[in-house]
XYZ file of C-alpha atoms in Angstrom:
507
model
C -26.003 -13.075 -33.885
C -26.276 -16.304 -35.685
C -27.395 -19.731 -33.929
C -24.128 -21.172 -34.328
C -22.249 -18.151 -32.990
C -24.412 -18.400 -29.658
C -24.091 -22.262 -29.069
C -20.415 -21.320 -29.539
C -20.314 -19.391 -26.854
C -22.358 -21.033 -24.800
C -20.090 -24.285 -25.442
C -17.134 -21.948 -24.077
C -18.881 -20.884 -21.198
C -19.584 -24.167 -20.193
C -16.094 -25.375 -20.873
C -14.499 -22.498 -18.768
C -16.735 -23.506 -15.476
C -15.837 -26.752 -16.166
C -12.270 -26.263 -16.221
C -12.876 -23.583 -13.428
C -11.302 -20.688 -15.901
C -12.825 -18.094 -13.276
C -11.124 -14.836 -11.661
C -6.727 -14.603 -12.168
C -5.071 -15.644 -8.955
C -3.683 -12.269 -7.887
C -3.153 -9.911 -4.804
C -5.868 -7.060 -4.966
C -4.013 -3.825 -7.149
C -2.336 -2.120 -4.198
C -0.506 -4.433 -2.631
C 3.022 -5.030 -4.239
C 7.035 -5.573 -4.589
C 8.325 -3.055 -1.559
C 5.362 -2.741 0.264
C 4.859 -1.673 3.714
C 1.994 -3.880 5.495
C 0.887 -2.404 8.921
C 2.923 -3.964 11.957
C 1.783 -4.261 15.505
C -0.097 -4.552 17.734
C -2.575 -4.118 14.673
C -2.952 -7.020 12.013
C -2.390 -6.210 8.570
C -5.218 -7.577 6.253
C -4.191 -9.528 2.557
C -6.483 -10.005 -0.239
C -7.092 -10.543 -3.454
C -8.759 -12.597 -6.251
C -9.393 -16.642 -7.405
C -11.028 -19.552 -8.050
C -14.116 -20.315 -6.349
C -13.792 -22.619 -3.482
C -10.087 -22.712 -3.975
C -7.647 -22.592 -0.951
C -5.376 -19.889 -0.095
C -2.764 -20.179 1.874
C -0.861 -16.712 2.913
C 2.486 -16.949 4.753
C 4.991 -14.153 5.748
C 8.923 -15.351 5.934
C 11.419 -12.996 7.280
C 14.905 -14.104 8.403
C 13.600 -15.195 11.598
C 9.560 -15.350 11.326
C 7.133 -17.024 9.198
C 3.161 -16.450 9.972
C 0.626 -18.280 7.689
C -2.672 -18.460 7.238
C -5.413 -20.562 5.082
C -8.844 -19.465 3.769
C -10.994 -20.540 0.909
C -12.008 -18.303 -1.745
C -15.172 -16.524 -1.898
C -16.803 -15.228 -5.126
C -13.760 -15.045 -6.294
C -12.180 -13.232 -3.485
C -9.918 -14.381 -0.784
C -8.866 -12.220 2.730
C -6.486 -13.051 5.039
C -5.705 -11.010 8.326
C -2.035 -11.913 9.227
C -0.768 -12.094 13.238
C 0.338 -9.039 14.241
C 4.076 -8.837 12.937
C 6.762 -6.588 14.297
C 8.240 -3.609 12.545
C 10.964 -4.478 10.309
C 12.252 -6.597 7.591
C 12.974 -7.382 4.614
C 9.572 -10.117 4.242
C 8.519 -12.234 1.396
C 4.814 -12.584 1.418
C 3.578 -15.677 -0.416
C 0.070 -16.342 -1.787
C -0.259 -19.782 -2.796
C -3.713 -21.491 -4.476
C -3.991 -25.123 -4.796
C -7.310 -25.828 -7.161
C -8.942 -28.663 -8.760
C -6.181 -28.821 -11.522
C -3.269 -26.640 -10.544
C -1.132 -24.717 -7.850
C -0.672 -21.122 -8.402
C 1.975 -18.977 -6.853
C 2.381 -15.075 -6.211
C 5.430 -13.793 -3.762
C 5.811 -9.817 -2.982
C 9.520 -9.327 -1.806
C 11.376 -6.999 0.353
C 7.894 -6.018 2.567
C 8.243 -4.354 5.147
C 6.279 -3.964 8.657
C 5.845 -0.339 9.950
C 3.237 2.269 9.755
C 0.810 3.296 6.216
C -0.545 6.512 5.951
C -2.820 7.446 3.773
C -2.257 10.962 2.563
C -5.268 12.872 0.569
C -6.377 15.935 -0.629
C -6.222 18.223 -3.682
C -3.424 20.176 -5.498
C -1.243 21.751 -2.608
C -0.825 17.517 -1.524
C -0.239 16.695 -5.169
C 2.682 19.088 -5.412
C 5.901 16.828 -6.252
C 9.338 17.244 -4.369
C 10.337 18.618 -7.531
C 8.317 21.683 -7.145
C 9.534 22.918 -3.412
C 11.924 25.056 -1.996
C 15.819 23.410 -2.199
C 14.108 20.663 -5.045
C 17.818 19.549 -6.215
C 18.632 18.966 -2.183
C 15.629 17.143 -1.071
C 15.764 15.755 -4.341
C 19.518 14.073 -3.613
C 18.630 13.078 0.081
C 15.515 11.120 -1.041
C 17.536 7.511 -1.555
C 18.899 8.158 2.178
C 15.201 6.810 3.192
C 14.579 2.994 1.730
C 12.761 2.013 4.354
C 10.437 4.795 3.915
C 7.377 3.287 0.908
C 5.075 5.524 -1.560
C 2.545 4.277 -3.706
C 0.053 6.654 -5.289
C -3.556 5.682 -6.290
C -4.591 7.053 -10.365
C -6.862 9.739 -10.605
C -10.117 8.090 -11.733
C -14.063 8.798 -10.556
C -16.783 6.946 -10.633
C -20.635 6.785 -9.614
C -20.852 3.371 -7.404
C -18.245 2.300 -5.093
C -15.406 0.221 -6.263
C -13.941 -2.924 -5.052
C -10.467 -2.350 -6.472
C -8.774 0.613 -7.807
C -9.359 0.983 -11.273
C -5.595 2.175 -11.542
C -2.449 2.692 -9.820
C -0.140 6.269 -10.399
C 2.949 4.541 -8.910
C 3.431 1.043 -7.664
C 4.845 0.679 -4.603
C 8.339 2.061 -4.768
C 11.797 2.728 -2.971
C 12.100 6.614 -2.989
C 15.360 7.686 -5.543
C 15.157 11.165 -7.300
C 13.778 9.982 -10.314
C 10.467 8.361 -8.602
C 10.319 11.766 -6.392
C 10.618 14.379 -8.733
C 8.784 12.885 -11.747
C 6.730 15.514 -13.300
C 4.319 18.315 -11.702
C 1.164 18.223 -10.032
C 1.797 14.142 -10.345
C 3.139 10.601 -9.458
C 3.896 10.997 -5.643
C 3.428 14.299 -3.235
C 5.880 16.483 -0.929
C 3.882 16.929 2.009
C 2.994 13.199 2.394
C 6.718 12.356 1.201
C 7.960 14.832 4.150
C 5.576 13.730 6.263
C 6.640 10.620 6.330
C 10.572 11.051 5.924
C 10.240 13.427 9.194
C 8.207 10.641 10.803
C 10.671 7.931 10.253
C 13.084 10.010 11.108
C 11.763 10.396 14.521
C 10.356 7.254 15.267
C 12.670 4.924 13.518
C 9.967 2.619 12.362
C 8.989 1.503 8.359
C 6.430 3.814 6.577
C 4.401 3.250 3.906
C 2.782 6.102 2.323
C -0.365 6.210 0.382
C -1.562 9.056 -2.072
C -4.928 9.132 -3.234
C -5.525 13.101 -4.092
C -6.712 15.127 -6.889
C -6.195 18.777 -7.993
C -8.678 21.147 -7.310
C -11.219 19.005 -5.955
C -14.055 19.719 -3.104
C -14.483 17.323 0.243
C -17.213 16.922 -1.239
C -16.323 14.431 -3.750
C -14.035 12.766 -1.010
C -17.179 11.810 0.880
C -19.615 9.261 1.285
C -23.179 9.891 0.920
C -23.619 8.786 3.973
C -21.271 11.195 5.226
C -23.032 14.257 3.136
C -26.629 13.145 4.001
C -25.196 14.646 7.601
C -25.128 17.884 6.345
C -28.608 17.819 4.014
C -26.059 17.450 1.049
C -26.514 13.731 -0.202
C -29.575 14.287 -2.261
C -29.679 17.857 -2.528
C -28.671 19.903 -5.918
C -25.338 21.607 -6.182
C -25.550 25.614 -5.923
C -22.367 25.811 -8.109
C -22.723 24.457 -11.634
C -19.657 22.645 -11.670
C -18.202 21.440 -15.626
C -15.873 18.356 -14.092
C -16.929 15.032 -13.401
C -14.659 14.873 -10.260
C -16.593 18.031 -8.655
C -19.455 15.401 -8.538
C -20.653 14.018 -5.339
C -18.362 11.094 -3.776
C -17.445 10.378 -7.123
C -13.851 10.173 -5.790
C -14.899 8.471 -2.618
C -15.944 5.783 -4.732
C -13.263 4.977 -6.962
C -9.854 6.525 -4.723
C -10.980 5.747 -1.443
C -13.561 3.120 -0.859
C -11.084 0.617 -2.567
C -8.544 1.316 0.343
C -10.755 0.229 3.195
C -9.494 -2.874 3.673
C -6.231 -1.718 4.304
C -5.178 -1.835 8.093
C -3.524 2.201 8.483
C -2.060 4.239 11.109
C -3.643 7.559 10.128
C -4.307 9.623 7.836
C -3.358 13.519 6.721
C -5.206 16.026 4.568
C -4.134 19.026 2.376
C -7.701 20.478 1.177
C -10.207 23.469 1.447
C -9.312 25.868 -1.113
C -11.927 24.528 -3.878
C -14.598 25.043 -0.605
C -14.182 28.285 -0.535
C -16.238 29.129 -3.254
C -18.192 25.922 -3.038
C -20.556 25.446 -0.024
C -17.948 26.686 1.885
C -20.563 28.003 4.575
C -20.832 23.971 5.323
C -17.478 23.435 5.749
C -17.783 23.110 9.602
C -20.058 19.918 8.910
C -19.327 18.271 5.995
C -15.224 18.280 6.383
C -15.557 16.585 10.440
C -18.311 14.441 8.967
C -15.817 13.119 6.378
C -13.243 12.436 9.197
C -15.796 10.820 11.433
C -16.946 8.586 8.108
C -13.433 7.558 7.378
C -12.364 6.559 10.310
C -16.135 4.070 10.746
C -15.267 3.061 7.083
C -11.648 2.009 7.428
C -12.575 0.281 10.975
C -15.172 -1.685 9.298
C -13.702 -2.519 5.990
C -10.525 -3.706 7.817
C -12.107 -5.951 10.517
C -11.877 -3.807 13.389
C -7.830 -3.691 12.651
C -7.673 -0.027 11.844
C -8.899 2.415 14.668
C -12.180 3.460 15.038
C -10.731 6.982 16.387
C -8.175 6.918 13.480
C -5.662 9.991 13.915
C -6.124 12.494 11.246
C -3.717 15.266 10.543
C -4.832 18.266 8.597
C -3.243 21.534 6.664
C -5.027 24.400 7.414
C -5.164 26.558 4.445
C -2.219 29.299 3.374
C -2.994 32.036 1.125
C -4.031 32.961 -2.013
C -4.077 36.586 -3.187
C -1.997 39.220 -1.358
C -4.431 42.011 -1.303
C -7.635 40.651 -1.281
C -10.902 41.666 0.370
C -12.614 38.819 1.165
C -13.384 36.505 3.897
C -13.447 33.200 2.143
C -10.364 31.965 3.136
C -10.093 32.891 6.893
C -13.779 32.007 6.959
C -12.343 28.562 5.231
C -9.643 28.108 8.235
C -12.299 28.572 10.492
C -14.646 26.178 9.523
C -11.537 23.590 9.076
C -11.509 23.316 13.118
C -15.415 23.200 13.241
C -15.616 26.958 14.355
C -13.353 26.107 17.500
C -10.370 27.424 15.701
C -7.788 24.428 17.519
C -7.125 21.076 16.866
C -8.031 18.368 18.548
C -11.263 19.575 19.976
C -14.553 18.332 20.541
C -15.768 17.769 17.734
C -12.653 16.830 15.790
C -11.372 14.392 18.623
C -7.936 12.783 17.708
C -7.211 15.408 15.204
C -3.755 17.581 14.507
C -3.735 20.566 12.636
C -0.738 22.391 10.923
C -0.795 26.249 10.765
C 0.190 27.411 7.188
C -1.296 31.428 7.317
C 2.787 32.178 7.456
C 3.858 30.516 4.459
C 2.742 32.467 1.620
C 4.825 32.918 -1.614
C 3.599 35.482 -3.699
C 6.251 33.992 -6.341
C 5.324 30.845 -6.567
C 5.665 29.498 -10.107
C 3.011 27.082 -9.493
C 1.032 30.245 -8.556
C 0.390 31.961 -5.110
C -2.186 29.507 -4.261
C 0.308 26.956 -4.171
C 3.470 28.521 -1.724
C 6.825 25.917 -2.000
C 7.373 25.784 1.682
C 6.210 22.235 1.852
C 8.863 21.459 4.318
C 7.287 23.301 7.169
C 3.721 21.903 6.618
C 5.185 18.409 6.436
C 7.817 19.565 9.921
C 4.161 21.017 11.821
C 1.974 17.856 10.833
C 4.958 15.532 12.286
C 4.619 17.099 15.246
C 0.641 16.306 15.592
C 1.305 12.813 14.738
C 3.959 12.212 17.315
C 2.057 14.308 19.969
C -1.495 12.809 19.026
C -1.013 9.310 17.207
C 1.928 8.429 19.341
C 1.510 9.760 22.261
C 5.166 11.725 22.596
C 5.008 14.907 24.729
C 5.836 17.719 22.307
C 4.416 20.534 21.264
C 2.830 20.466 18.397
C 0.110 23.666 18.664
C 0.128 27.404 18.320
C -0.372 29.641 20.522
C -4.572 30.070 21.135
C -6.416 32.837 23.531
C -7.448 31.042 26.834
C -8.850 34.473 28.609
C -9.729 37.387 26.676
C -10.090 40.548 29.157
C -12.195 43.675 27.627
C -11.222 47.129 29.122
C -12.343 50.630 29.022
C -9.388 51.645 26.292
C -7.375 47.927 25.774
C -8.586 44.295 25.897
C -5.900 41.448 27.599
C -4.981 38.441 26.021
C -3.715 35.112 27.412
C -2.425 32.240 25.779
C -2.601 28.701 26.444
C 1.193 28.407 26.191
C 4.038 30.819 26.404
C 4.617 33.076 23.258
C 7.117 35.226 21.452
C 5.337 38.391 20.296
C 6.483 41.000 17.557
C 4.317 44.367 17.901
C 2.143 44.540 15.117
C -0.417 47.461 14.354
C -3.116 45.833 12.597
C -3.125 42.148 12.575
C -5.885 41.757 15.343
C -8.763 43.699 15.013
C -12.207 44.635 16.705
C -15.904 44.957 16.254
C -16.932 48.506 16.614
C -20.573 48.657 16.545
C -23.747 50.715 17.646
C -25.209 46.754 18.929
C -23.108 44.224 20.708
C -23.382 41.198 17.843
C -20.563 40.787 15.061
C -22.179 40.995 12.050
C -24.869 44.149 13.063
C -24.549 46.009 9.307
C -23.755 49.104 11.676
C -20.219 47.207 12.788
C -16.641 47.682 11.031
C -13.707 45.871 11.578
C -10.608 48.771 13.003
C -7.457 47.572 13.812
C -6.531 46.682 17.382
C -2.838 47.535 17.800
C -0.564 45.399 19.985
C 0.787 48.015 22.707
C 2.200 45.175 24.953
C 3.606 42.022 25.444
C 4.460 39.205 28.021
C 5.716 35.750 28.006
C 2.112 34.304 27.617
C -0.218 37.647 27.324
C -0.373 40.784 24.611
C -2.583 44.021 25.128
C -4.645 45.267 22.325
C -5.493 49.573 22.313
C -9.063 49.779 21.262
C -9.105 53.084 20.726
C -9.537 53.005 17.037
C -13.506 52.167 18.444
C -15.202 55.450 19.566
C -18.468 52.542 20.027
C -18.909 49.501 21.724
C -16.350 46.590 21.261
C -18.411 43.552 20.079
C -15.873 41.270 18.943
C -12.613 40.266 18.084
C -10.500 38.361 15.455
C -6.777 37.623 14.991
C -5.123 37.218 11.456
C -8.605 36.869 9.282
C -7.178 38.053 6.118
C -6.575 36.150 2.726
C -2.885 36.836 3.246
C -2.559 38.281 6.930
C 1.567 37.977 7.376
C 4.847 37.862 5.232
C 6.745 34.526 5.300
C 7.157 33.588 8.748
C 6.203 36.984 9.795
C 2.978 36.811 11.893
C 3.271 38.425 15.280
C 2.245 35.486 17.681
C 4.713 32.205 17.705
C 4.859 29.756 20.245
C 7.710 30.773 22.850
C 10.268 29.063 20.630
C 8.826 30.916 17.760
C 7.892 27.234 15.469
C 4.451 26.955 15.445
C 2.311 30.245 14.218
C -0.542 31.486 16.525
C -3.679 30.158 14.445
C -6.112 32.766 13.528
C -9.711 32.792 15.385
C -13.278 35.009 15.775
C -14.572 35.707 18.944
C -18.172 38.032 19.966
C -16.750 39.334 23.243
C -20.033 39.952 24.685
C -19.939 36.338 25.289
C-alpha cells in the first residue's frame, strides 16, 4: 500500500469521527413492522445501535397510551426497558436520536403487546403448515389469526457468541397462506404456528412466535459451554465424527440463540432428540435439563431480570422412526428426555410440560417416517402444558403414569395417577425375567406382560410368560410401540397417551 493511499485513509478516518459517521441508527435485527413485544406485568426490553454518546429516546403510542423512555448510547448500543404495557394494540414504537448534527427517526407500526415464545429444535419443529395433515385447511384458516406474530431466525453457526443475528428467515409477519406454507423444511414451523394459534385461541391474548431451529441438529449445538461443561462435554472430543459444521459444539447457541437473550419471553417449547439418539444419547438425561436450566439463567440475565428465571419450557417427546426396529435408542431417548423420571414437570425439570407423541406415527409420511404429519396433536398436547404450567389454568395436561406398582405370585397391579381408559393389549408392557433381580443381568429377557384386566384407574399384567423371577418392568419401550392413536393406556377421556417408562421392581 502506497504512502498516499494510507494518509488517505487515515484522513477519512479522522473525518468520519469527526463528523461522528459511527454505527447506523437502527433497532437490533429482530425487532420489526408487526411485532409482538412482551406485555405485563413483565417489561419488554428495546435495543439497538448509534452514535456514541447520542440520546435515545423510545416511546410507545397506542390509541390511548404513550410510555417513553431516554438513554444515551453506549459503544454504539442503546437499551431501553419499556413500563410494563398491557396486552393489546395496534402500537407505534418510535426510536428517535438527536446527535451533534442531526435527528434520526425509526417507527415499527402495528406492535402488539401479548406473549413471545420462542420455539426451537430440529427438523420435526421446522416442518411447515404446508407439510401436515389437512395442509389446504389449516392453510385457509391461517389469516383468521392477525393478532397471532411469527418471525423465524436464519440458519447460520458460528464459533463465538453473537450480539445480533447474522440473519433473519422471515421478518416479523401477519400469518396468510402464502407466509405459512412457503416451502419445506423452511421459513416458519407447524408446531410453534399451532402452538401458538391454540394458545391464543384459549387465552385471547397477542402472541408472538419465535423460530430459531435447524434440521437434524444435536442439543448439543443448542448449548452453552457452560451448560455442556455440566456434563464433562465442554472440552471433551466428540465420539461421533460428525461432517457438518452445525453438529459442532454451541455453534448454534452462539449465532441462533445467544442473540435472543435480550428479549423479554413467556416460554419456550422444544421439538428435538432424534439426532441424540445416535449421538451421546447415553447423556441425554444431563445435557438436555442442563440446556433448560442454562436458558432460562441466560434469558433472565440478558433481559434484566424481565424474563423468568424458572422460564416455562414445553417439550415434544419423541415419535417414531422405523416400524419394526430392534433397538432401544429411541425409548431409551424418551426416557432420558424427562431425566429418567419418565413425567413432566419433575424434580429435576421443574416448570416443565411435556407432550406425548409415541401414538402418532405415520409410516407414510412423505417427509419420511421420522417425520409423522400429525402436527396438530403435538401442538393441541403442548397447549395444554402451557395453560396448566405457564398459566396456571386447571386442566389436564398429562398422561396417565404408574403411582403403585403391586408384584404378585402370577400378575403384577398397576395404578395410575389419574383415571384411564384401557384397551387390552397382549404385549405392549413387558417384564424382566431373570435368574438375578437387576434389569440388565445378561441372563434377563424382556416377555410380554399381557393386560388381563382393567379399572377406571388400575390394569393387571399376567406374568406368566416368566417361569423366573420378575425384575422389572417397562411400558411401550419400542421404536414404534402403537398404531396411530392406538396405544392401550389414555387418560379417562382418552386425549393424552400414557407415556412410556422403566421400572426394576425389586425397588
Amino acid at each position: 500500500m502506497t504512502l498516499n493511499r494510507l494518509r488517505t485513509l487515515w484522513l477519512l478516518c479522522c473525518v468520519a469521527n469527526l463528523y461522528g459517521f459511527q454505527q447506523e441508527f437502527r433497532f437490533a435485527s429482530y425487532y420489526g413492522d408487526h411485532m409482538v413485544l412482551q406485555k405485563a406485568p413483565q417489561r419488554a426490553v428495546v435495543w439497538g445501535y448509534g452514535e456514541d454518546a447520542a440520546e435515545v429516546t423510545v416511546t410507545v403510542v397506542g390509541e390511548r397510551e404513550k410510555v417513553s423512555h431516554t438513554v444515551n448510547v453506549d459503544k454504539g448500543i442503546w437499551r431501553v426497558t419499556l413500563d410494563p404495557v398491557n396486552p393489546g394494540g395496534p402500537f407505534v414504537l418510535s426510536a428517535v436520536q438527536q446527535s451533534r448534527l442531526a435527528t434520526t427517526v425509526r417507527n415499527l407500526s402495528d406492535v402488539l403487546f401479548g406473549d413471545v415464545w420462542l420455539c426451537g429444535g430440529q427438523s420435526n419443529m421446522e416442518m411447515t403448515l404446508s407439510q401436515v395433515m389437512n395442509a389446504t385447511e389449516e392453510l385457509s384458516q391461517a389469516a383468521k389469526f392477525p393478532r397471532v406474530r411469527v418471525f423465524s431466525v436464519a440458519l447460520e453457526k458460528s464459533d463465538v457468541k453473537l450480539t445480533d443475528l447474522a440473519g433473519v428467515e422471515l421478518p416479523w409477519s401477519v400469518p396468510s397462506a402464502e407466509v405459512l406454507g412457503a416451502g419445506i423444511f423452511t421459513h416458519f414451523s407447524a408446531v410453534c404456528w399451532l402452538f401458538g394459534r391454540d394458545l391464543y385461541k384459549s387465552r385471547g391474548d397477542p402472541v408472538g412466535l419465535v423460530e430459531s431451529c435447524w434440521g437434524g441438529t444435536p442439543v448439543e449445538a443448542w448449548s452453552s459451554r457452560r451448560a455442556l461443561k455440566h456434563c464433562g462435554l465442554a472440552d471433551a472430543p466428540s465420539r461421533l465424527q460428525v461432517k457438518e459444521g452445525h453438529w459442532k459444539n454451541t455453534v448454534l447457541w452462539n449465532a441462533m440463540i445467544h442473540p435472543l437473550l435480550n428479549m423479554t419471553i413467556r416460554g419456550a417449547i422444544w421439538y428435538q432428540g432424534e439426532a441424540n439418539t445416535e449421538y451421546h444419547q447415553d447423556l441425554y438425561n444431563c445435557t438436555f435439563p442442563a440446556m433448560i436450566d442454562d436458558w432460562r439463567l441466560a434469558f433472565h440475565q440478558g433481559s434484566g431480570g424481565q424474563t423468568p428465571a424458572d422460564l416455562p419450557f414445553g417439550f415434544v417427546q419423541i415419535s417414531t422412526y422405523m416400524k419394526k426396529s430392534q433397538s432401544d435408542a429411541y425409548p431409551n431417548l424418551r426416557w432420558q428426555q424427562t431425566a429418567d423420571f419418565g413425567f413432566a414437570p419433575n424434580k429435576r425439570m421443574k416448570n416443565t410440560f411435556m407432550a406425548v407423541s409415541l401414538d402418532l406415527g405415520d409410516e407414510r409420511s412423505p417427509w419420511g417416517s421420522i417425520h409423522p404429519r400429525y402436527k396438530q396433536d403435538v401442538a393441541y398436547r403442548l397447549t395444554l402444558g402451557a395453560r396448566a404450567v405457564a398459566y396456571g389454568e386447571k386442566v389436564s395436561f398429562q398422561g396417565p403414569f404408574p403411582q403403585k406398582i403391586s408384584v404378585q405370585a402370577a400378575n403384577i397391579s398397576i395404578i395410575y395417577s389419574t383415571n384411564i381408559s384401557v384397551t387390552l393389549h397382549k404385549s405392549i408392557f413387558e417384564v424382566c425375567c431373570s435368574r438375578q433381580r437387576e434389569v440388565g443381568d445378561s441372563s434377563s429377557s424382556w416377555l410380554p406382560a399381557p393386560i388381563t384386566k382393567a379399572n377406571s384407574d388400575s390394569v393387571v399384567l399376567s406374568t406368566e410368560n416368566c417361569k423366573l423371577k420378575v425384575s422389572g418392568l417397562r411400558y411401550a419401550w419400542k421404536d414404534w410401540p402403537c398404531d396411530f392413536k392406538a396405544c392401550p393406556i389414555y387418560s379417562a377421556d382418552g386425549v393424552l397417551p400414557a407415556p412410556p417408562f422403566i421400572v426394576d421392581s425389586g425397588h
